Short mmCIF file of C-alpha atoms and ligand atoms in Angstrom, two decimals:
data_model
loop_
_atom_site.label_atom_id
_atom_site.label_comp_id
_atom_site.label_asym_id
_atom_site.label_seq_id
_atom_site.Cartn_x
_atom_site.Cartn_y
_atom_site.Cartn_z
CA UNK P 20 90.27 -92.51 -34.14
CA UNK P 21 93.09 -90.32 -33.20
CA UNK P 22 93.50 -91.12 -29.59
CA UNK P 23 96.69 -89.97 -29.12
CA UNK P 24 96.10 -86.64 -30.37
CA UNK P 25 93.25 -86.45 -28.43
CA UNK P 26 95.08 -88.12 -25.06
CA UNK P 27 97.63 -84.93 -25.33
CA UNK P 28 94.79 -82.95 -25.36
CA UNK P 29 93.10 -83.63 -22.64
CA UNK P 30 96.49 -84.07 -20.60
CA UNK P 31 96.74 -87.35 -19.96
CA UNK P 32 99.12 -90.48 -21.54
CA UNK P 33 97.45 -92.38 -24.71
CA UNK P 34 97.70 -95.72 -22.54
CA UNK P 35 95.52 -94.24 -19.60
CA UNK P 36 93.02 -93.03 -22.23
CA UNK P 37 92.90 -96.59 -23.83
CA UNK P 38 92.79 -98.07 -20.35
CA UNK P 39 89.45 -95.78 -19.93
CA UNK P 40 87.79 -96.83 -22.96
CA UNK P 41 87.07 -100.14 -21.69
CA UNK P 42 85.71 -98.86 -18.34
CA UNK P 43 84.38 -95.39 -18.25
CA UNK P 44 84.29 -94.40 -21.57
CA UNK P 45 81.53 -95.75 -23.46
CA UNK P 46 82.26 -95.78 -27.95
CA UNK P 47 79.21 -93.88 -30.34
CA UNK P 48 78.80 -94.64 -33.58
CA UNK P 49 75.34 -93.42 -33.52
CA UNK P 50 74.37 -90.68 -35.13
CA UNK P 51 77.54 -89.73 -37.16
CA UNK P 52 79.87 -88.14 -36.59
CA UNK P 53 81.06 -91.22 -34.29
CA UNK P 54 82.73 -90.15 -31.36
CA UNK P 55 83.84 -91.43 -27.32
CA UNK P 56 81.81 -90.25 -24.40
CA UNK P 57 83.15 -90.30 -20.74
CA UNK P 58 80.06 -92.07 -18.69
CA UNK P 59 81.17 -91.00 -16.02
CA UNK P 60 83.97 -87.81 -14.63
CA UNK P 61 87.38 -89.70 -14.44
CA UNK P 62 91.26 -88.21 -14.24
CA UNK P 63 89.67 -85.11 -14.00
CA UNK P 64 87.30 -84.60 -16.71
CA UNK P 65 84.08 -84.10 -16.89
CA UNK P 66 81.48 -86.70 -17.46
CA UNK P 67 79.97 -85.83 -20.99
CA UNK P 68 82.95 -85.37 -22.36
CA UNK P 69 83.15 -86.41 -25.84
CA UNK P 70 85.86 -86.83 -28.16
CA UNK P 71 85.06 -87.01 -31.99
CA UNK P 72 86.74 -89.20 -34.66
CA UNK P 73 88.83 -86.04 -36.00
CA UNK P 74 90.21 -85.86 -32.54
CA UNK P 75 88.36 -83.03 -31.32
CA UNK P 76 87.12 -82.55 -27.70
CA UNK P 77 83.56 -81.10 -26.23
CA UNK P 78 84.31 -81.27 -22.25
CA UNK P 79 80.99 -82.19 -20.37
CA UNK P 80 79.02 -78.92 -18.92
CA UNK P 81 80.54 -78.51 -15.12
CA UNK P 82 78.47 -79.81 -12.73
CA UNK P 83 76.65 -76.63 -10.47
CA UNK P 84 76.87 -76.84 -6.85
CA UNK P 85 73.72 -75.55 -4.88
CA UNK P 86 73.16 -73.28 -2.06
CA UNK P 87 70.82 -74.60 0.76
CA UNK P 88 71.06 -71.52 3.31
CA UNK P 89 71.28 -68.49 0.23
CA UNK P 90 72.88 -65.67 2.88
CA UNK P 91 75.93 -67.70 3.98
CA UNK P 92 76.49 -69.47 0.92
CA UNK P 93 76.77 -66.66 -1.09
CA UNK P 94 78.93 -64.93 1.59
CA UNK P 95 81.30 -67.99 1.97
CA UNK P 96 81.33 -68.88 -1.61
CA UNK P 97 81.92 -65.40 -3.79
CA UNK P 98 83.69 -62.37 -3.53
CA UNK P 99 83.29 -59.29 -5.43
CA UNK P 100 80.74 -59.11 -7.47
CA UNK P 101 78.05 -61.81 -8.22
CA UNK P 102 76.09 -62.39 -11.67
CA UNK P 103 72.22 -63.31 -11.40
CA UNK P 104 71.50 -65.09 -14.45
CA UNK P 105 67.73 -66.62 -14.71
CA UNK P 106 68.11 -70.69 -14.34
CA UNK P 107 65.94 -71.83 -17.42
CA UNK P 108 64.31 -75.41 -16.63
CA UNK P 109 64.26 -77.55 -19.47
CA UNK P 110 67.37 -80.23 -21.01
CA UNK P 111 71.36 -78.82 -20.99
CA UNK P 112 72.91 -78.78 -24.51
CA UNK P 113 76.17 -78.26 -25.92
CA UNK P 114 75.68 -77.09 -29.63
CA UNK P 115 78.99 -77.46 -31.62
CA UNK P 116 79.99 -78.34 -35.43
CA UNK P 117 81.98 -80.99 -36.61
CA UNK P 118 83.47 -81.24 -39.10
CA UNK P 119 81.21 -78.11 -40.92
CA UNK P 120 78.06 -80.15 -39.38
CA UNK P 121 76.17 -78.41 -36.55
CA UNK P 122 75.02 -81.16 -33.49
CA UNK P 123 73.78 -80.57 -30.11
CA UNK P 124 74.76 -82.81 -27.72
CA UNK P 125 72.77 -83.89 -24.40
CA UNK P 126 74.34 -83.76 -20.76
CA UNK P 127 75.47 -86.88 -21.03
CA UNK P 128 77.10 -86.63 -24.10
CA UNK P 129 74.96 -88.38 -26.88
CA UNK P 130 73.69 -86.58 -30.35
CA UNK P 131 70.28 -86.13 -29.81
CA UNK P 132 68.68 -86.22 -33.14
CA UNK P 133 65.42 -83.75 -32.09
CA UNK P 134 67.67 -80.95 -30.11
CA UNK P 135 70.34 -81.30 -33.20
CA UNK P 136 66.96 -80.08 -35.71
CA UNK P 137 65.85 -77.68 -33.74
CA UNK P 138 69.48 -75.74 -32.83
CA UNK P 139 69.59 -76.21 -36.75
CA UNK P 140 66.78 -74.15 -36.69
CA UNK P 141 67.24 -71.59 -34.48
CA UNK P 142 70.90 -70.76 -34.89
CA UNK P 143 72.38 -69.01 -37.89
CA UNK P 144 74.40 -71.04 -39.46
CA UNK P 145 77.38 -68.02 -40.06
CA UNK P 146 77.94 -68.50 -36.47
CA UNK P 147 80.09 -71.75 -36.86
CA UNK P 148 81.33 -70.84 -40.32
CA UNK P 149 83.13 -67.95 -38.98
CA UNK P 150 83.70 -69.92 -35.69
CA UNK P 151 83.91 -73.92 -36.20
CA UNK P 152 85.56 -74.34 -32.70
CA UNK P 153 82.73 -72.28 -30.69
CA UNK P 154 80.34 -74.60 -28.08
CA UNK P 155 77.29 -73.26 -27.11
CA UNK P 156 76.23 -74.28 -23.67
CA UNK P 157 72.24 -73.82 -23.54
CA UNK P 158 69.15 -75.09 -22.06
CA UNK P 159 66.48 -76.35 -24.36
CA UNK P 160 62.83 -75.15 -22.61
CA UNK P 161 59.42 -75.01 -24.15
CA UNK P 162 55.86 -77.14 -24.35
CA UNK P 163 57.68 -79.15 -26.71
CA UNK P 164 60.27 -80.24 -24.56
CA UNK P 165 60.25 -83.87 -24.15
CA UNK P 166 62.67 -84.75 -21.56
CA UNK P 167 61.26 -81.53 -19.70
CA UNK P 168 57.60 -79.92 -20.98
CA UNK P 169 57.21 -76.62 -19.65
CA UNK P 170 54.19 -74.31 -20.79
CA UNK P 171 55.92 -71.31 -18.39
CA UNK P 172 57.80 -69.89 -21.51
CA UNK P 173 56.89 -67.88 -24.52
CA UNK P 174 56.87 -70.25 -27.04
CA UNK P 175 54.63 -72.68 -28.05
CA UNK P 176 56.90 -75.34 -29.32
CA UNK P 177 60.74 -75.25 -27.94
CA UNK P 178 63.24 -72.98 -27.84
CA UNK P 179 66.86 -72.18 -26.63
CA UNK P 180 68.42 -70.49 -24.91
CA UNK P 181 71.99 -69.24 -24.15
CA UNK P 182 74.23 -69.65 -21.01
CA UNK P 183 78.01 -70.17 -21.28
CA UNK P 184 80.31 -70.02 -24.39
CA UNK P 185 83.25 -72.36 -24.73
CA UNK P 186 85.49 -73.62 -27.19
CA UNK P 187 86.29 -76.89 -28.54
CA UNK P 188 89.90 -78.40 -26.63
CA UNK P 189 89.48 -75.97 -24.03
CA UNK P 190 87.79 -76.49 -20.58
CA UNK P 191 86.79 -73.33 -19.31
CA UNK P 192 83.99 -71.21 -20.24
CA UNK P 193 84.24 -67.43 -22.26
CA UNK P 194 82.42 -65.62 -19.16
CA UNK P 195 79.00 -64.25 -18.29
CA UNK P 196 79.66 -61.04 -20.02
CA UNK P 197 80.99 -62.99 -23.43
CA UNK P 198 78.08 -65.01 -23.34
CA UNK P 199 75.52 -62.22 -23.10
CA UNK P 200 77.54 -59.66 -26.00
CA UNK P 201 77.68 -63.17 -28.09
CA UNK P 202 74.01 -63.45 -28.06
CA UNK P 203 73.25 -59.95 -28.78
CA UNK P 204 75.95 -59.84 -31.96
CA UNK P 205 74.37 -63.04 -32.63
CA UNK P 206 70.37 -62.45 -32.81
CA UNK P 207 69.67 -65.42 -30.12
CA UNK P 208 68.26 -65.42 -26.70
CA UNK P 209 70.41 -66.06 -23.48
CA UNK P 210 69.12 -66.42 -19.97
CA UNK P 211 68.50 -63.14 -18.80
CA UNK P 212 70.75 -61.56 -16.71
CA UNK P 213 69.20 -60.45 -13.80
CA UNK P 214 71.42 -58.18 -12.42
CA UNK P 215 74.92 -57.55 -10.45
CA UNK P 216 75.88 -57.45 -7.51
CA UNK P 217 78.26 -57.18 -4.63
CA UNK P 218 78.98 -60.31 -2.69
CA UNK P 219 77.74 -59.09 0.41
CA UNK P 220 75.12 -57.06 -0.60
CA UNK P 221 73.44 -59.93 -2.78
CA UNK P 222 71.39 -62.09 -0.73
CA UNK P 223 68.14 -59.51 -0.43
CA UNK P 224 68.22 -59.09 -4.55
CA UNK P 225 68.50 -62.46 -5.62
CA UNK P 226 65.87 -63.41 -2.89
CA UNK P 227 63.19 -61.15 -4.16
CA UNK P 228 64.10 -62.55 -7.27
CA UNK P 229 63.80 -65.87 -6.86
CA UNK P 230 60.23 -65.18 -5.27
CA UNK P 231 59.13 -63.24 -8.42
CA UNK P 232 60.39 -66.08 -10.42
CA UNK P 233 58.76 -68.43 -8.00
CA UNK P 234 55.43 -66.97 -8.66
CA UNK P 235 56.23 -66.90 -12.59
CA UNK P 236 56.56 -70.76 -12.40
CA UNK P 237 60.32 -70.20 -12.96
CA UNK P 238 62.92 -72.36 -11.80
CA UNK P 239 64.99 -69.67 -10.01
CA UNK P 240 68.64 -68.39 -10.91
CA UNK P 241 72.44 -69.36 -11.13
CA UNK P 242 75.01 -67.25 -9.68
CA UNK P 243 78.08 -66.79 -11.32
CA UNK P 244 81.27 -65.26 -11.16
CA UNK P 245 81.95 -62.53 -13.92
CA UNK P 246 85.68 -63.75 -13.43
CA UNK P 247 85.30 -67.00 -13.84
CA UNK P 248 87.62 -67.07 -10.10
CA UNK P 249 84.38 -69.53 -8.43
CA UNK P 250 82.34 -72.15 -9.78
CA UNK P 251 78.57 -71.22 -10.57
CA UNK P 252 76.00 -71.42 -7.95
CA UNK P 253 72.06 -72.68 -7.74
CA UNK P 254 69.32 -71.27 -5.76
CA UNK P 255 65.55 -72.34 -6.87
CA UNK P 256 62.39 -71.68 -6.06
CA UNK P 257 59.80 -73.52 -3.92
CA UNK P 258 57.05 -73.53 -6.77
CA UNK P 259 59.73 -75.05 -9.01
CA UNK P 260 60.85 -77.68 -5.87
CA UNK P 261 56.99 -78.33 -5.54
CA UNK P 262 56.36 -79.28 -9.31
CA UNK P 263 59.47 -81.32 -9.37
CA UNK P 264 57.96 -83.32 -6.51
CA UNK P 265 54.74 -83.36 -8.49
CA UNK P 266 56.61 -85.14 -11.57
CA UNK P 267 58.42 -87.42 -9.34
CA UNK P 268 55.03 -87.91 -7.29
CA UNK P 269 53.13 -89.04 -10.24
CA UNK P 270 55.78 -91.41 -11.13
CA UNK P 271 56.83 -92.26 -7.93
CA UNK P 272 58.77 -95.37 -8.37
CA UNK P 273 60.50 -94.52 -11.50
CA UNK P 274 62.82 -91.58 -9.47
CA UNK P 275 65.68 -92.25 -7.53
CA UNK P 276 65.23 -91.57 -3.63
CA UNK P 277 67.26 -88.46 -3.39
CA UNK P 278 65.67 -86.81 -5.15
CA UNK P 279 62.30 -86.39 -3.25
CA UNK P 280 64.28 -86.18 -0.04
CA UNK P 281 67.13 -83.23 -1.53
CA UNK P 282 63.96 -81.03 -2.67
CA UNK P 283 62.12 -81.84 0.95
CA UNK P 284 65.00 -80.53 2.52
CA UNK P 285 65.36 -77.25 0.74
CA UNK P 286 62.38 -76.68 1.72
CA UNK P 287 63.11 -76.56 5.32
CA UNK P 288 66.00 -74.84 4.52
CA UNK P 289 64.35 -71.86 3.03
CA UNK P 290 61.38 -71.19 5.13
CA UNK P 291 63.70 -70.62 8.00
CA UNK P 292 65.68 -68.71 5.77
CA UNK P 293 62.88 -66.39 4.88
CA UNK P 294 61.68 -66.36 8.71
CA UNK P 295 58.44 -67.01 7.67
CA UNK P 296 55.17 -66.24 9.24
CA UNK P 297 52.96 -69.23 10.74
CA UNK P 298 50.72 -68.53 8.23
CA UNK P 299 53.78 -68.42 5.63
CA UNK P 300 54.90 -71.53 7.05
CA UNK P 301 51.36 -73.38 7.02
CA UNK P 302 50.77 -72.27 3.27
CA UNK P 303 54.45 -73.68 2.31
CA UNK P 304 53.64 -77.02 4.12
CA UNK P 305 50.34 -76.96 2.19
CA UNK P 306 51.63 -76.46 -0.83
CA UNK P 307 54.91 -79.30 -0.46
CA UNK P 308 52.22 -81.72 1.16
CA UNK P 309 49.82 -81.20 -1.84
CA UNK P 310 52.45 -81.61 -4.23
CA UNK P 311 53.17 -84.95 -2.74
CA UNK P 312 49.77 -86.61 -2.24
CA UNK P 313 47.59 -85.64 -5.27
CA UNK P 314 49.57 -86.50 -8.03
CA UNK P 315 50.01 -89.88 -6.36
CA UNK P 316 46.62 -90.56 -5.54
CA UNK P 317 45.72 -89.56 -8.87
CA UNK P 318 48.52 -91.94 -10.07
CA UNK P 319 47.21 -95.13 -8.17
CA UNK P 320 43.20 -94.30 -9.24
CA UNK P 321 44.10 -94.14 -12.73
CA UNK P 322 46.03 -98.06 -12.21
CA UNK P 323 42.96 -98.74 -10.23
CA UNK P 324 40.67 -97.84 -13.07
CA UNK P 325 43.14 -99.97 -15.68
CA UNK P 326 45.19 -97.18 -17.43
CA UNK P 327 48.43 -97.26 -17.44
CA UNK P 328 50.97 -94.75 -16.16
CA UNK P 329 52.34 -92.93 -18.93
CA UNK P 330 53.37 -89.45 -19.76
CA UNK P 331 52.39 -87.93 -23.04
CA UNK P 332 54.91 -85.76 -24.71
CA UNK P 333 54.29 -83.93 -28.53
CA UNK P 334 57.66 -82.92 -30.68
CA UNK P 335 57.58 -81.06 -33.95
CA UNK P 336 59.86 -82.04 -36.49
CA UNK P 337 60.86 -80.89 -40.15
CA UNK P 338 61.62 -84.44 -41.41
CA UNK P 339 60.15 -87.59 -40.84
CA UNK P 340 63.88 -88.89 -40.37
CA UNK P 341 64.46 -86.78 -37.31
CA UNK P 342 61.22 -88.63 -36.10
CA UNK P 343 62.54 -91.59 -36.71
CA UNK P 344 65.88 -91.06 -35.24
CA UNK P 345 64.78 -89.80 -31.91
CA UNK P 346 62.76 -92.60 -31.67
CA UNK P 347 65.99 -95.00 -31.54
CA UNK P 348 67.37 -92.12 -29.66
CA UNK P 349 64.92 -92.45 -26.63
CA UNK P 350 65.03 -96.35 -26.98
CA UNK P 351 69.21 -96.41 -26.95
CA UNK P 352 68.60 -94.46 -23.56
CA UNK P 353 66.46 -96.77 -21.99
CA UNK P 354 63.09 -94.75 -22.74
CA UNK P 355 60.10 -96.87 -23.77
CA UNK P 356 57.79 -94.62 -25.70
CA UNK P 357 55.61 -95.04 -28.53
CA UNK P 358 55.36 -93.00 -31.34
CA UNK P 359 52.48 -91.71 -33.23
CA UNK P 360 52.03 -91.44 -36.94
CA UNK P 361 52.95 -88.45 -37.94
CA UNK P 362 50.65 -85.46 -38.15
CA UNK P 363 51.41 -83.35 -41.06
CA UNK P 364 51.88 -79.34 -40.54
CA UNK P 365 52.16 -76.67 -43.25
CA UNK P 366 55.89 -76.83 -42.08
CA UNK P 367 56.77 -80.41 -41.04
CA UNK P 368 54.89 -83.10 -38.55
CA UNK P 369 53.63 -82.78 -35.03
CA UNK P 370 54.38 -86.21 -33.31
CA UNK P 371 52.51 -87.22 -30.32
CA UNK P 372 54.69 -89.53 -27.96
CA UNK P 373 53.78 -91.88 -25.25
CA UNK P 374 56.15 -92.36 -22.62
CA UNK P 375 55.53 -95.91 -20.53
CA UNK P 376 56.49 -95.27 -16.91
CA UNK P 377 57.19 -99.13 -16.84
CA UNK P 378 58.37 -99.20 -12.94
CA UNK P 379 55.44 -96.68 -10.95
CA UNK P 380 52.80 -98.77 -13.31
CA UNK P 381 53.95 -102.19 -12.16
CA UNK P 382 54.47 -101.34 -8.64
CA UNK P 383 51.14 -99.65 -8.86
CA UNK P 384 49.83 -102.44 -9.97
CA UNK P 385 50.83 -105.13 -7.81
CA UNK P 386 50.45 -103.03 -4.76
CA UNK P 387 46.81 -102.37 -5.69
CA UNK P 388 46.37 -106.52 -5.68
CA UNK P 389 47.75 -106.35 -2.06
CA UNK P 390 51.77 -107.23 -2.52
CA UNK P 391 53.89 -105.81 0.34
CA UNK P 392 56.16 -102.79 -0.65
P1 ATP O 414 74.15 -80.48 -11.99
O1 ATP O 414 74.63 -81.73 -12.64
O2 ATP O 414 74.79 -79.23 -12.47
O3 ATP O 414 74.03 -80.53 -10.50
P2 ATP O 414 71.45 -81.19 -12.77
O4 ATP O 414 71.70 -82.04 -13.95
O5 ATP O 414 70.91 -81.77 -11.55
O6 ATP O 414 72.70 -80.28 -12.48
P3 ATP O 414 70.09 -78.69 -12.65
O7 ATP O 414 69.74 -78.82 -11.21
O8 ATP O 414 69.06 -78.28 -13.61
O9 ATP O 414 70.64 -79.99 -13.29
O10 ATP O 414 71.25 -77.58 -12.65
C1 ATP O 414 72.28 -77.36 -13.57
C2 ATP O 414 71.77 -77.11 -14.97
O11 ATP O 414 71.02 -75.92 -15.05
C3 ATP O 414 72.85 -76.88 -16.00
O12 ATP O 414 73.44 -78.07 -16.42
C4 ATP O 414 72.09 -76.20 -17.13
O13 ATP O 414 71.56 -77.18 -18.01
C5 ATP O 414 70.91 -75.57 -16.42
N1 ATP O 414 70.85 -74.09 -16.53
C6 ATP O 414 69.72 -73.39 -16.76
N2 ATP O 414 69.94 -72.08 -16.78
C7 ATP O 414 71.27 -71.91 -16.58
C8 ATP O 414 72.12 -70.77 -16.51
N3 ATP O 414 71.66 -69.53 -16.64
N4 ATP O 414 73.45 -70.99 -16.30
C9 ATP O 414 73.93 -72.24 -16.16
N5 ATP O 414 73.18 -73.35 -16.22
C10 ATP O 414 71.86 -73.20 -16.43
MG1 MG O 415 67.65 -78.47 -15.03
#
């Protein structure tokens, strides 16, 4: 590996980067190409951050700050004009080729075998012919999704979708207005772009907005600066706060605290935001109170009964190898899950995956034969 290409690179000296790979920097060498991934954000880069054998450099996706109170965020945070672009919910990818080899890496910065097929499959290849330094910074939604399943999009298996450009080496991002011409030129979908607006003229917009997409099942948006001058911003929707909760609910011991109490709080944030009615208010409590209790109740009956917690998943693949591969995938990350034979398809195999939610099902357990929480 040529570190100390790749130390100039990202600005720092070759002994610092060494230093790193021992702490923060965790080594790949699975699936090719091999390559170093920061674990965690350190002298200034991103966590994600990957740096292949050639030398080459994929910075981690930025991290997105999120607005609480919409109004005075928006007014403290932006000036000029704001972007509305639709915040897809599903996994984060950065699709890249190396060496003439297209790959899609996860947030954290690992090849994932399945995402890697299916941007195969949905991007023309000319793209990174013509361009082999171009990243493509895109959310992965769909059914078929399984880090995130979501049945609130048109497709019935998975499907991406665009939201920042970038180039290998290079830390920023080509724009929201690059992004959105790139995808058109290009034949692939983007998050929509809602609209534009002035700073101070954006909060009533992008709040009817996000309560359309709210009622669409939709996550809610990301604000962004067509200049690139201010980090993005993220504003969601209660519906999409509530079914988070029910997730985490369902498999309440296998989330970390924060985040049931962060998606509590933006609730309270937003209903005084939106000066709601009683009635509003009593319907929104409703709603985040039902979220909470019936997926867990249904959770502990079905330990009572003597299933076990799980959470099924289906992928469709084109090769039994990338079946095979994302298997190890999901184990290297910790995931147990067990995978189905096969199912064969006029155009590949269905596979239906079991996910073992090992921590809510023992805690479950045990608390059902009366040990103390
Ligand atoms: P973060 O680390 O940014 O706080 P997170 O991992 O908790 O985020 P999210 O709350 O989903 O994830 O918010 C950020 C993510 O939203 C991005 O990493 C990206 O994957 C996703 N996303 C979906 N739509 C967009 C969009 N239009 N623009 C930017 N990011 C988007
Ligand atoms: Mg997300």
């Amino acid at each position: 590996m040529n570190l100390g290409r790749a130390a100039e690179r990202l600005g720092i000296t070759e002994e610092r980067l060494q230093g790193l790979q021992e702490t923060l920097i965790k080594r790949s060498s699975w699936p090719e190409p091999r390559l170093l991934r920061f674990e965690k954000t350190a002298s200034g880069i991103e966590a994600g951050t990957v740096i292949f054998e050639n030398g080459e450099i994929v910075y981690g996706y930025q991290k997105i700050r999120r607005a609480l109170m919409l109004g005075p965020a928006i007014k403290r945070h932006f000036s000029g004009i704001v972007a509305v672009e639709e915040k897809m919910n599903g996994h984060n990818v950065r699709v890249t080729s190396v060496d003439g080899s297209i790959i899609a890496l996860t947030r954290g910065g690992f090849i994932c075998p399945y995402s890697t097929e299916v941007a195969k499959r949905l991007l023309p290849e000319a793209i990174f012919e013509e361009q082999p330094d171009l990243v493509l910074c895109g959310e992965m939604v769909g059914p078929e999704n399984p880090y995130v399943p979501k049945d609130i999009y048109p497709t019935d298996t998975i499907d991406f979708y665009l939201f920042d450009l970038s180039r290998k080496n290079c830390k920023s991002t080509l724009g929201v207005h690059r992004t959105h011409e790139f995808a058109r030129e290009h034949g692939i979908k983007a998050a929509a772009l809602l609209g534009e607006f002035r700073a101070e003229n954006a909060y009533e917009p992008v709040t009817r907005m996000v309560r359309r997409l709210g009622r669409q099942g939709r996550e809610g948006v990301v604000m962004k600066d067509p200049e690139n001058r201010r980090p993005p911003m993220k504003y969601t929707s209660s519906e999409s706060n509530c079914n988070d909760l029910r997730v985490a609910f369902r498999y309440y011991n296998d989330y970390a605290l924060d985040f049931f109490l962060s998606r509590a709080v933006r609730e309270g944030f937003q209903s005084l935001e939106w000066r709601e009615s009683e009635e509003e208010r009593r319907a929104r409590a409703k709603r985040l109170g039902e979220s909470i209790l019936l997926p867990m109740v249904e959770t502990i009956q079905k330990k009572q009964s003597g299933e076990n917690i799980v959470q099924r998943v289906q992928i469709r693949v084109k090769s039994l190898q990338t079946a095979r591969e994302f298997e190890y995938h999901l184990r290297r990350s910790g995931m147990k899950a067990i995978f189905d034979q096969p199912e064969p398809e006029d155009d590949g195999y269905l596979v239906r995956i079991t996910r073992l939610i090992m921590s809510t099902n023992d805690k479950t357990q045990a608390l059902l034969e009366g040990e103390m929480w």
